[in-house]
Coordinates of C-alpha atoms (C1' of nucleotides) in Angstrom, one line a residue:
Chain A
M668 CA -11.0 -11.1 -16.4
G669 CA -12.8 -11.1 -13.4
L670 CA -11.4 -9.9 -9.7
R671 CA -9.2 -12.7 -8.4
L672 CA -8.3 -12.3 -4.6
Y673 CA -5.6 -13.9 -2.5
N674 CA -7.4 -15.7 0.5
T675 CA -5.2 -16.4 3.4
A676 CA -7.5 -19.1 4.6
T677 CA -6.9 -21.2 1.4
R678 CA -3.4 -19.6 0.5
S679 CA -4.5 -19.2 -3.0
L680 CA -5.8 -16.9 -5.7
E681 CA -9.7 -17.2 -6.1
P682 CA -12.3 -15.6 -8.1
F683 CA -14.3 -12.9 -6.2
Q684 CA -17.7 -14.1 -5.8
P685 CA -19.9 -11.9 -3.4
L686 CA -22.5 -13.7 -1.6
D687 CA -25.1 -11.2 -2.4
P688 CA -24.2 -9.1 -5.4
E689 CA -26.3 -6.3 -4.2
R690 CA -24.5 -5.8 -1.1
V691 CA -20.8 -6.8 -0.9
G692 CA -20.0 -7.0 3.1
I693 CA -16.7 -6.0 4.3
Y694 CA -15.0 -5.7 7.6
A695 CA -11.9 -4.4 8.4
C696 CA -9.8 -4.5 11.8
G697 CA -9.6 -0.8 12.4
P698 CA -7.2 1.1 14.8
T699 CA -6.8 0.8 18.8
V700 CA -7.3 4.5 19.9
Y701 CA -4.8 4.6 22.7
G702 CA -2.7 6.7 20.8
H703 CA -1.5 8.3 17.7
A704 CA -1.7 6.0 14.7
H705 CA 1.9 5.5 13.0
I706 CA 2.7 5.2 9.0
G707 CA 2.6 1.4 9.6
N708 CA -1.3 1.6 10.5
F709 CA -1.6 3.9 7.7
R710 CA -0.2 1.3 5.2
T711 CA -3.0 -0.8 6.3
F712 CA -5.6 1.9 5.9
V713 CA -4.5 3.0 2.5
F714 CA -4.9 -0.7 1.7
Y715 CA -8.3 -0.8 3.0
D716 CA -9.0 2.3 0.9
L717 CA -7.5 0.7 -2.0
V718 CA -10.1 -2.4 -1.7
H719 CA -12.8 0.1 -1.1
R720 CA -12.1 2.2 -4.1
T721 CA -11.2 -0.7 -6.6
L722 CA -14.6 -2.7 -5.7
E723 CA -16.5 0.3 -6.1
W724 CA -14.8 1.3 -9.3
L725 CA -15.3 -2.2 -10.5
G726 CA -19.1 -1.6 -10.0
Y727 CA -19.7 -3.3 -6.7
P728 CA -22.2 -2.1 -4.1
V729 CA -20.0 -2.1 -1.0
H730 CA -20.8 -1.9 2.6
F731 CA -17.6 -1.4 4.3
V732 CA -17.2 -1.4 8.2
M733 CA -14.1 -0.5 9.9
N734 CA -14.1 -0.6 13.8
L735 CA -12.5 1.2 16.4
T736 CA -11.2 -0.5 19.2
D737 CA -11.6 1.9 22.4
V738 CA -11.4 -1.0 25.3
D739 CA -8.3 -3.1 25.8
D740 CA -5.6 -3.5 28.3
K741 CA -3.4 -0.6 26.7
T742 CA -6.1 1.9 26.8
I743 CA -7.6 1.2 30.1
A744 CA -3.9 1.5 31.5
A745 CA -3.5 4.8 29.7
A746 CA -6.8 6.2 30.7
A747 CA -6.3 5.3 34.3
R748 CA -2.7 6.8 34.0
E749 CA -4.5 10.2 32.8
G750 CA -7.3 9.8 35.5
M751 CA -9.7 9.8 32.6
T752 CA -12.7 7.7 31.5
L753 CA -12.4 5.4 28.6
E754 CA -14.5 8.0 26.6
E755 CA -12.5 11.1 27.5
Y756 CA -9.5 9.4 26.8
T757 CA -10.1 7.8 23.3
A758 CA -12.0 10.5 21.6
P759 CA -9.2 12.8 20.5
F760 CA -7.1 10.0 19.1
A761 CA -10.1 8.7 17.4
E762 CA -10.4 12.0 15.8
S763 CA -7.0 12.7 15.1
I764 CA -6.7 9.3 13.1
M765 CA -9.8 10.2 11.0
E766 CA -8.3 13.5 10.4
E767 CA -5.0 12.1 9.0
A768 CA -7.1 9.3 7.1
D769 CA -8.8 12.1 5.4
T770 CA -5.5 14.0 4.5
L771 CA -4.0 11.0 3.0
G772 CA -7.2 10.7 0.9
I773 CA -8.6 7.7 2.5
R774 CA -12.5 7.7 1.7
R775 CA -14.7 7.4 4.5
F776 CA -15.9 4.0 5.1
D777 CA -19.8 3.4 5.7
L778 CA -19.6 3.0 9.4
Y779 CA -16.9 3.0 12.3
P780 CA -18.5 1.2 15.2
R781 CA -16.8 1.4 18.4
A782 CA -16.5 -1.5 20.6
T783 CA -17.8 0.0 23.8
S784 CA -21.2 0.6 21.9
Y785 CA -21.3 -3.2 21.3
V786 CA -21.1 -4.8 24.6
D787 CA -24.6 -6.0 24.9
R788 CA -23.9 -8.0 21.5
M789 CA -20.8 -9.4 23.0
I790 CA -22.7 -10.4 26.0
E791 CA -25.3 -12.1 23.9
L792 CA -22.6 -14.0 21.8
V793 CA -21.0 -15.2 25.1
S794 CA -24.3 -16.6 26.3
I795 CA -24.8 -18.4 23.2
L796 CA -21.2 -19.9 23.3
L797 CA -22.0 -20.8 26.9
E798 CA -25.0 -22.7 26.1
R799 CA -23.5 -24.3 23.3
G800 CA -20.9 -25.6 25.6
L801 CA -18.1 -23.9 23.6
A802 CA -17.2 -21.7 26.5
Y803 CA -16.9 -21.8 30.2
S804 CA -17.0 -19.7 33.1
T805 CA -14.6 -19.6 35.8
D806 CA -15.0 -19.0 39.8
D807 CA -13.7 -15.6 39.4
G808 CA -16.3 -14.6 36.8
S809 CA -14.3 -14.7 33.6
V810 CA -15.2 -16.7 30.6
Y811 CA -13.0 -18.7 28.3
F812 CA -13.5 -20.2 24.7
D813 CA -13.0 -23.8 24.9
I814 CA -10.7 -24.6 21.9
S815 CA -11.1 -28.3 22.1
A816 CA -14.6 -28.0 21.2
F817 CA -14.2 -26.3 18.0
P818 CA -12.5 -28.9 15.9
D819 CA -11.5 -26.0 12.9
Y820 CA -9.3 -24.1 15.4
G821 CA -5.9 -23.2 13.8
K822 CA -7.3 -23.9 10.2
L823 CA -6.8 -20.2 9.2
S824 CA -3.2 -19.8 10.5
G825 CA -2.0 -23.3 10.0
K826 CA -1.3 -23.8 13.4
D827 CA -0.8 -27.4 14.6
L828 CA -2.9 -27.9 17.5
E829 CA -1.0 -30.7 19.1
Q830 CA 1.8 -28.1 19.7
G831 CA 0.4 -26.7 22.9
R832 CA -0.2 -29.9 25.0
R833 CA -3.5 -29.4 26.9
G834 CA -3.7 -28.7 30.7
E835 CA 0.2 -27.8 30.7
R836 CA 1.2 -24.9 32.8
V837 CA -2.3 -23.9 33.5
A838 CA -1.5 -24.1 37.0
A839 CA 1.1 -21.5 36.6
D840 CA -1.4 -19.4 34.9
E841 CA -2.6 -16.5 36.4
Y842 CA -6.1 -17.0 34.9
E843 CA -8.2 -20.1 35.7
K844 CA -8.1 -21.6 32.1
E845 CA -8.6 -25.2 31.6
D846 CA -6.1 -25.1 28.4
A847 CA -3.2 -22.8 27.9
R848 CA -4.7 -22.1 24.5
D849 CA -8.3 -21.0 25.4
F850 CA -8.9 -17.3 25.2
A851 CA -10.9 -15.0 27.0
L852 CA -14.3 -14.0 25.9
W853 CA -15.1 -12.0 29.3
K854 CA -12.4 -10.9 31.8
A855 CA -13.5 -10.4 35.4
S856 CA -13.3 -6.7 36.4
K857 CA -10.2 -5.7 38.5
E858 CA -9.9 -2.3 40.3
G859 CA -8.5 -0.5 37.5
D860 CA -11.4 -1.0 35.1
E861 CA -13.5 0.4 37.5
A862 CA -11.9 3.8 37.6
V863 CA -12.1 4.2 33.8
G864 CA -15.6 2.7 33.4
A865 CA -14.5 -0.3 31.6
V866 CA -16.9 -2.5 33.4
W867 CA -20.4 -4.1 32.4
E868 CA -22.9 -6.1 33.9
A869 CA -23.2 -9.7 32.7
P870 CA -24.9 -12.8 33.7
W871 CA -22.1 -14.4 35.1
G872 CA -20.4 -11.4 36.8
R873 CA -19.1 -7.8 36.2
G874 CA -16.3 -7.4 33.7
R875 CA -15.1 -6.3 30.4
P876 CA -15.1 -8.2 26.9
G877 CA -12.1 -9.8 25.4
W878 CA -10.5 -8.1 22.5
H879 CA -11.0 -10.6 20.0
L880 CA -14.9 -10.9 21.0
E881 CA -15.6 -7.1 19.6
C882 CA -14.9 -7.8 15.9
S883 CA -17.0 -11.0 16.0
A884 CA -20.0 -8.6 17.4
M885 CA -19.5 -5.9 15.1
G886 CA -18.9 -8.0 12.1
L887 CA -22.1 -10.1 12.7
A888 CA -24.2 -6.8 13.7
E889 CA -23.2 -4.5 11.1
V890 CA -22.4 -6.8 8.1
G891 CA -24.0 -10.1 8.8
E892 CA -23.4 -13.5 9.8
T893 CA -21.0 -14.5 6.8
L894 CA -18.6 -11.5 5.7
D895 CA -17.5 -11.6 1.9
L896 CA -14.2 -9.9 3.1
H897 CA -12.5 -9.6 6.3
L898 CA -9.2 -7.4 6.2
G899 CA -6.7 -6.8 8.5
G900 CA -2.7 -6.7 9.0
E901 CA -0.8 -9.9 8.9
D902 CA 0.1 -9.7 12.5
L903 CA -3.7 -10.5 13.4
I904 CA -4.0 -13.7 11.5
F905 CA -3.1 -15.5 14.7
P906 CA -4.7 -15.3 17.2
H907 CA -7.1 -12.5 16.6
H908 CA -8.7 -13.8 13.3
E909 CA -8.3 -17.3 14.4
D910 CA -10.4 -16.5 17.6
E911 CA -13.0 -14.5 15.6
I912 CA -13.8 -17.4 13.5
A913 CA -14.1 -19.7 16.6
Q914 CA -16.3 -17.3 18.4
S915 CA -18.5 -16.2 15.3
E916 CA -18.9 -19.9 13.7
G917 CA -19.4 -21.2 17.2
A918 CA -22.4 -18.8 17.7
T919 CA -23.9 -18.9 14.4
G920 CA -23.1 -22.2 13.0
K921 CA -22.2 -20.5 9.7
P922 CA -19.0 -19.6 7.8
F923 CA -17.9 -16.2 9.3
V924 CA -15.7 -15.3 6.5
R925 CA -15.6 -16.1 2.7
T926 CA -12.2 -14.3 2.0
W927 CA -9.5 -13.0 4.2
L928 CA -7.3 -10.3 3.1
H929 CA -4.0 -9.5 5.0
V930 CA -1.5 -6.6 4.4
K931 CA 2.0 -6.9 5.3
H932 CA 3.9 -5.0 7.6
L933 CA 6.2 -2.2 6.2
R934 CA 10.0 -1.3 7.1
V935 CA 11.5 2.3 7.5
E936 CA 14.8 2.7 5.8
G937 CA 15.2 -1.0 5.6
E938 CA 14.5 -1.9 9.2
K939 CA 11.7 -3.0 11.2
M940 CA 9.7 -0.2 12.7
S941 CA 9.5 -0.5 16.6
K942 CA 9.4 1.6 19.6
S943 CA 12.8 0.2 20.6
L944 CA 14.7 1.5 17.4
G945 CA 13.2 4.8 17.8
N946 CA 12.0 4.6 14.1
V947 CA 8.4 4.9 14.5
I948 CA 7.0 7.4 12.0
S949 CA 3.8 9.3 12.3
V950 CA 1.9 10.8 9.6
R951 CA 1.3 13.9 11.5
G952 CA 4.9 14.3 11.9
L953 CA 5.8 13.9 8.3
I954 CA 3.0 16.4 7.2
D955 CA 4.1 19.2 9.7
E956 CA 7.6 18.6 8.1
G957 CA 6.0 19.5 4.8
V958 CA 6.1 16.2 3.0
P959 CA 3.1 16.4 0.7
P960 CA 0.3 13.7 1.8
A961 CA -0.2 12.9 -1.7
A962 CA 3.6 11.5 -1.7
I963 CA 3.0 9.3 1.1
R964 CA 0.2 7.8 -0.4
H965 CA 1.9 7.1 -3.5
Q966 CA 4.9 5.6 -1.6
L967 CA 2.1 3.4 0.5
L968 CA 0.9 2.1 -3.0
S969 CA 4.1 1.7 -4.4
A970 CA 4.4 -2.0 -3.4
H971 CA 1.9 -4.7 -3.5
Y972 CA 0.1 -5.2 -0.6
R973 CA 1.3 -8.9 0.2
S974 CA 4.8 -7.7 -0.1
E975 CA 7.0 -5.8 2.5
L976 CA 7.1 -2.1 1.7
N977 CA 10.3 0.0 2.3
F978 CA 9.1 3.2 3.2
T979 CA 12.1 5.6 3.2
R980 CA 12.9 9.2 2.8
A981 CA 14.4 8.9 -0.5
G982 CA 11.1 7.3 -1.7
L983 CA 9.1 9.9 -0.2
E984 CA 10.9 12.6 -2.4
G985 CA 10.8 10.5 -5.5
S986 CA 7.0 10.0 -4.9
A987 CA 6.5 13.6 -4.6
R988 CA 8.2 14.0 -7.8
A989 CA 5.9 11.3 -9.4
V990 CA 2.8 13.1 -7.9
S991 CA 3.9 16.5 -9.3
R992 CA 4.2 14.9 -12.6
L993 CA 0.8 13.6 -12.5
L994 CA -0.7 17.0 -11.4
D995 CA 1.2 18.8 -14.3
F996 CA -0.2 16.1 -16.6
E997 CA -3.6 16.9 -15.4
A998 CA -3.3 20.5 -15.8
R999 CA -1.7 20.2 -19.3
L1000 CA -4.7 17.9 -20.6
E1001 CA -7.3 20.6 -19.2
E1002 CA -5.2 23.7 -20.8
A1003 CA -5.3 21.7 -24.0
V1004 CA -8.9 20.9 -24.1
E1005 CA -9.5 24.5 -23.4
E1006 CA -7.3 25.7 -26.5
A1007 CA -8.4 22.6 -28.8
S1008 CA -12.1 23.5 -28.2
G1009 CA -11.3 27.2 -29.3
D1010 CA -9.8 26.3 -32.4
S1011 CA -12.3 23.5 -33.2
K1012 CA -9.6 21.0 -34.4
D1013 CA -10.9 18.3 -36.5
E1014 CA -10.7 14.7 -35.6
D1015 CA -7.5 13.3 -36.9
A1016 CA -5.2 10.5 -36.9
S1017 CA -3.6 11.9 -33.6
T1018 CA -6.9 11.9 -31.9
E1019 CA -7.5 8.3 -32.7
T1020 CA -4.2 7.7 -31.3
L1021 CA -4.8 9.3 -27.9
R1022 CA -8.0 7.3 -27.8
A1023 CA -6.4 4.1 -28.2
I1024 CA -3.8 5.1 -25.9
A1025 CA -6.5 5.8 -23.1
D1026 CA -8.4 2.6 -23.8
R1027 CA -5.3 0.6 -23.5
A1028 CA -4.2 2.2 -20.4
E1029 CA -7.7 1.9 -18.7
A1030 CA -7.6 -1.9 -19.8
S1031 CA -4.3 -2.8 -18.3
F1032 CA -5.0 -0.6 -15.2
R1033 CA -8.0 -2.8 -14.6
E1034 CA -6.3 -6.0 -15.3
A1035 CA -3.7 -5.2 -12.7
L1036 CA -6.2 -4.2 -9.8
A1037 CA -8.1 -7.3 -11.0
D1038 CA -5.4 -9.5 -10.3
D1039 CA -5.1 -9.1 -6.4
L1040 CA -5.2 -5.6 -6.2
N1041 CA -1.9 -5.1 -7.8
A1042 CA -1.5 -1.2 -7.3
A1043 CA 2.1 -1.0 -8.2
E1044 CA 1.4 -2.5 -11.6
A1045 CA -1.6 -0.1 -12.0
L1046 CA 0.6 2.7 -11.3
A1047 CA 2.8 1.7 -14.1
A1048 CA -0.1 1.6 -16.4
L1049 CA -0.9 5.0 -15.5
F1050 CA 2.6 6.4 -15.9
V1051 CA 2.8 4.6 -19.3
F1052 CA -0.6 6.3 -20.3
M1053 CA 1.0 9.8 -19.1
R1054 CA 4.3 9.2 -21.0
E1055 CA 2.2 8.1 -24.3
A1056 CA -0.5 10.6 -23.9
N1057 CA 1.8 13.8 -23.2
S1058 CA 3.8 12.7 -26.7
V1059 CA 0.6 13.5 -28.5
V1060 CA -1.4 16.3 -26.6
D1061 CA -0.2 19.0 -28.6
E1062 CA -1.8 17.7 -31.9
A1063 CA -5.0 16.1 -30.6
S1064 CA -8.5 17.3 -30.8
A1065 CA -10.7 18.3 -27.9
S1066 CA -12.5 15.1 -28.0
G1067 CA -9.6 12.8 -27.9
L1068 CA -8.0 15.2 -25.0
L1069 CA -11.4 14.9 -23.0
R1070 CA -11.4 11.0 -23.5
A1071 CA -7.6 11.2 -22.0
L1072 CA -8.8 13.2 -19.1
E1073 CA -11.6 11.0 -18.5
A1074 CA -9.5 8.2 -18.3
L1075 CA -6.9 9.9 -15.9
R1076 CA -9.7 10.8 -13.7
S1077 CA -11.3 7.4 -13.8
M1078 CA -7.8 6.0 -12.8
D1079 CA -7.4 8.3 -10.0
E1080 CA -11.0 7.5 -8.6
V1081 CA -9.1 4.2 -7.2
L1082 CA -5.5 5.9 -6.8
G1083 CA -6.9 9.0 -5.2
L1084 CA -3.4 10.7 -6.1
L1085 CA -4.8 13.8 -7.9
E1086 CA -7.6 14.6 -5.6
T1087 CA -5.0 14.2 -2.8
G1088 CA -2.3 16.1 -4.6
R1089 CA -4.6 19.1 -5.8
A1090 CA -5.1 20.1 -2.0
G1091 CA -1.1 20.7 -1.8
R1092 CA -1.5 23.1 -4.8
V1093 CA -4.3 25.1 -3.5
V1094 CA -2.9 28.8 -2.8
D1095 CA -4.9 31.7 -1.3
P1096 CA -6.2 34.4 -3.6
E1097 CA -4.3 37.2 -2.5
F1098 CA -1.1 35.3 -2.9
A1099 CA -2.2 34.2 -6.5
R1100 CA -2.9 37.6 -7.4
W1101 CA 0.5 38.7 -6.3
V1102 CA 2.1 35.9 -8.3
E1103 CA 0.4 37.0 -11.2
S1104 CA 1.2 40.6 -11.1
R1105 CA 4.7 39.7 -10.8
I1106 CA 4.6 37.3 -13.9
R1107 CA 3.1 40.3 -15.8
E1108 CA 6.0 42.4 -15.0
R1109 CA 8.2 39.5 -15.9
E1110 CA 6.3 39.6 -19.2
D1111 CA 7.3 43.0 -20.0
A1112 CA 10.8 42.5 -19.1
R1113 CA 10.8 39.6 -21.4
S1114 CA 9.3 41.4 -24.3
E1115 CA 12.1 43.9 -23.9
R1116 CA 14.3 41.0 -23.8
D1117 CA 15.5 42.2 -20.4
W1118 CA 16.4 38.8 -19.4
Q1119 CA 18.2 39.8 -16.1
R1120 CA 15.1 41.5 -14.9
A1121 CA 12.8 38.4 -15.9
D1122 CA 15.3 36.0 -14.2
A1123 CA 15.3 38.3 -11.0
I1124 CA 11.5 38.0 -10.8
R1125 CA 11.6 34.3 -11.5
E1126 CA 14.1 34.0 -8.4
E1127 CA 11.9 36.2 -6.4
L1128 CA 8.9 34.0 -6.9
G1129 CA 11.0 30.8 -6.6
A1130 CA 12.0 31.9 -3.2
E1131 CA 8.3 32.0 -2.5
G1132 CA 7.9 28.6 -3.7
V1133 CA 6.7 29.3 -7.2
I1134 CA 7.8 27.6 -10.2
L1135 CA 7.1 29.3 -13.7
E1136 CA 6.9 27.4 -17.0
D1137 CA 6.9 29.6 -20.1
S1138 CA 5.3 28.3 -23.2
A1139 CA 4.0 29.6 -26.6
Q1140 CA 0.6 30.2 -24.8
G1141 CA 2.2 32.1 -22.1
T1142 CA 3.7 32.0 -18.6
R1143 CA 2.2 29.1 -16.1
W1144 CA 3.1 28.8 -12.8
K1145 CA 2.6 26.2 -9.8
R1146 CA 3.4 25.8 -6.4
G1147 CA 6.2 23.3 -5.8
T1148 CA 6.7 20.6 -3.4
P1149 CA 9.6 21.1 -1.1
S1150 CA 11.8 18.6 -3.0
E1151 CA 11.4 20.6 -6.0
L1152 CA 12.3 24.1 -4.3
P1153 CA 15.8 25.4 -4.2
G1154 CA 17.7 24.7 -0.9
Chain B
rG1142 C1' 11.9 -25.9 17.5
rG1143 C1' 6.9 -25.3 14.2
rC1144 C1' 4.3 -22.7 10.1
rG1145 C1' 5.5 -19.0 6.3
rC1146 C1' 7.5 -14.9 3.5
rC1147 C1' 11.7 -12.6 0.7
rG1148 C1' 16.7 -11.6 -2.0
rU1149 C1' 15.5 -8.3 -9.5
rA1150 C1' 19.4 -1.8 -12.0
rG1151 C1' 22.3 3.7 -7.4
rC1152 C1' 17.4 3.8 -4.6
rC1153 C1' 11.9 1.9 -4.6
rA1154 C1' 9.3 -1.8 -7.1
rA1155 C1' 6.2 -5.2 -10.9
rG1156 C1' 6.6 -9.4 -13.7
rU1157 C1' 7.2 -13.9 -17.0
rG1158 C1' 9.4 -21.3 -18.8
rG1159 C1' 11.8 -18.3 -24.4
rU1160 C1' 16.4 -13.6 -23.2
rA1161 C1' 13.3 -8.0 -17.5
rA1162 C1' 6.9 -3.0 -16.4
rG1163 C1' 7.0 1.6 -13.9
rG1164 C1' 8.8 5.2 -10.4
rC1165 C1' 12.9 8.5 -8.4
rA1166 C1' 18.1 9.6 -9.4
rG1167 C1' 22.0 9.6 -13.5
rA1168 C1' 24.1 10.5 -18.8
rG1169 C1' 23.2 12.5 -23.8
rG1170 C1' 19.8 14.8 -27.1
rA1171 C1' 15.6 18.0 -29.0
rC1172 C1' 12.6 22.4 -27.4
rU1173 C1' 13.6 27.1 -24.7
rG1174 C1' 16.6 34.0 -24.4
rC1175 C1' 17.9 30.8 -20.0
rA1176 C1' 14.8 27.7 -17.2
rA1177 C1' 10.7 24.8 -16.5
rA1178 C1' 7.5 21.3 -18.2
rU1179 C1' 7.2 17.4 -22.1
rC1180 C1' 9.6 14.3 -25.7
rC1181 C1' 13.8 10.9 -27.6
rU1182 C1' 18.0 7.9 -26.4
rC1183 C1' 21.3 5.2 -22.9
rC1184 C1' 21.5 2.8 -17.9
rA1185 C1' 20.1 -4.8 -14.9
rU1186 C1' 20.8 -11.2 -17.2
rC1187 C1' 17.0 -11.3 -11.9
rG1188 C1' 21.8 -13.9 -4.2
rU1189 C1' 25.2 -18.4 -4.7
rC1190 C1' 25.6 -23.5 -6.5
rG1191 C1' 23.4 -27.5 -8.5
rG1192 C1' 19.2 -30.0 -11.2
rU1193 C1' 14.8 -30.5 -14.8
rU1194 C1' 13.9 -28.6 -19.8
rC1195 C1' 15.5 -27.4 -26.7
rG1196 C1' 15.5 -23.0 -23.4
rA1197 C1' 15.1 -20.8 -16.2
rU1198 C1' 15.2 -14.8 -13.5
rU1199 C1' 10.7 -17.5 -13.6
rC1200 C1' 10.3 -25.2 -11.6
rC1201 C1' 13.0 -28.3 -8.0
rG1202 C1' 17.1 -29.1 -4.5
rA1203 C1' 20.9 -27.3 -1.4
rC1204 C1' 23.5 -23.2 0.5
rC1205 C1' 24.1 -17.8 2.2
rG1206 C1' 21.7 -13.6 3.5
rG1207 C1' 17.2 -10.7 5.3
rC1208 C1' 12.3 -11.2 7.6
rG1209 C1' 7.4 -12.3 9.8
rC1210 C1' 4.0 -15.2 13.1
rC1211 C1' 4.1 -18.8 16.9
rU1212 C1' 3.0 -13.7 23.9
rC1213 C1' -4.1 -8.9 22.8
rC1214 C1' 1.8 -4.9 17.5
rA1215 C1' -1.6 -2.8 11.2

RNA sequence: GGCGCCGUAGCCAAGUGGUAAGGCAGAGGACUGCAAAUCCUCCAUCGUCGGUUCGAUUCCGACCGGCGCCUCCA
């Protein structure tokens, strides 16, 4: 079955059909870099990552662009408060967001354009819209989009245009809009703007671009006149994306976006995350507390992107355990492959069974993703695979085990849990040498059946975060996640 | 008020017109010197009330409860 996606514009599942199969063009609304990103932002970014990885996994050549908004009211205000230019103020935030994204296993997209680098394009767009009579400038040098000239306005969000009555309350408005629903393409400069360098020369006056304009400019410039996919948080449907459509289509005369994908907001411990509730969670904070990044990623992937996700502490612990099992599973397969290739086990029934298990798992995994990127169901397929494979690992031959390992890693190309989780188990070599020497001492004690000494060493290692696993092939060790450690 | 979404086991969370995936937690068992890891077994009738249907958790309606957008918040 081919990929099907839920298109916000049509409110239905549609088969995915890129305009150009050689280059799938995707634009995602990125963060405003005026502060640290929170876990809600990262639900969205992890979703972008899921789209990115899934399409590539399915074989599509993807061109994926996510913008960074480095000029808007809040950014200007914050920069002014700090006495900095926009550039100086936003740079560190952009950097920290990228770092955290890396930590969560969000693969780099192809391009991260910044709004301030595309102002020329925005001015061009406004000129075209003015020429075409879709926009008007006002005495103060601002420019507004004339909604009444764009009949499709409201189609994406399903707004009833007759709701806001034309002309009403315009007099009371601080701007000189002709219609309360018109939106700014260009804002005439104010003193604050000058101080932080948020001012550009345009034919109709000095000022700065309106927020919605940047995404049209960057999308058109870096992806094309018609995007295959445009992604964003659910809150952007109106007015941001509605306005993007009006500007872009008004300027090009072509459909701007074929499929709109919107991700739902998350909740924290069952409540809306908000500054007033004081429950805004930062990824940086979680990581500093010792929460494994892979656990965060797991929880963010555990619910379908169009449903609300409840981000909780308890869930984080559960996710840490789940990821840990996945890592154990990979390690177990690797070890088994090594052993099996040693004693050249023959192909047998259990090998065939393992191959069948892997095939079936990949098939249901693929089906889940193809069905509107159902990551929760894909995860279920992976865990069923893990249970079934674990039960035959000891009997299978090297070729069967390799097939299982290949399937596991293939699925992780999309989920990115192993690759993210492995980073948490890296230890420095000196520590590893110490652990191994303690394990050898414990082996001596065990061979003398000195259980007390053996257990004492295990406890000593446990205090350092090391978990031991005795098996017929010797003792394995791993570094445990906080939730697995005593205390 | 307008548009829309959700209510599945202790927690998280998929899904289907024909008696409900997966994860975490929990109970019992196998394995183990003891553990760990792993495996096996157990643990829900799907907010309430009606309707349609041979049959509904899944469709329709009402109600109760929670939530989103409608103001440059992902």
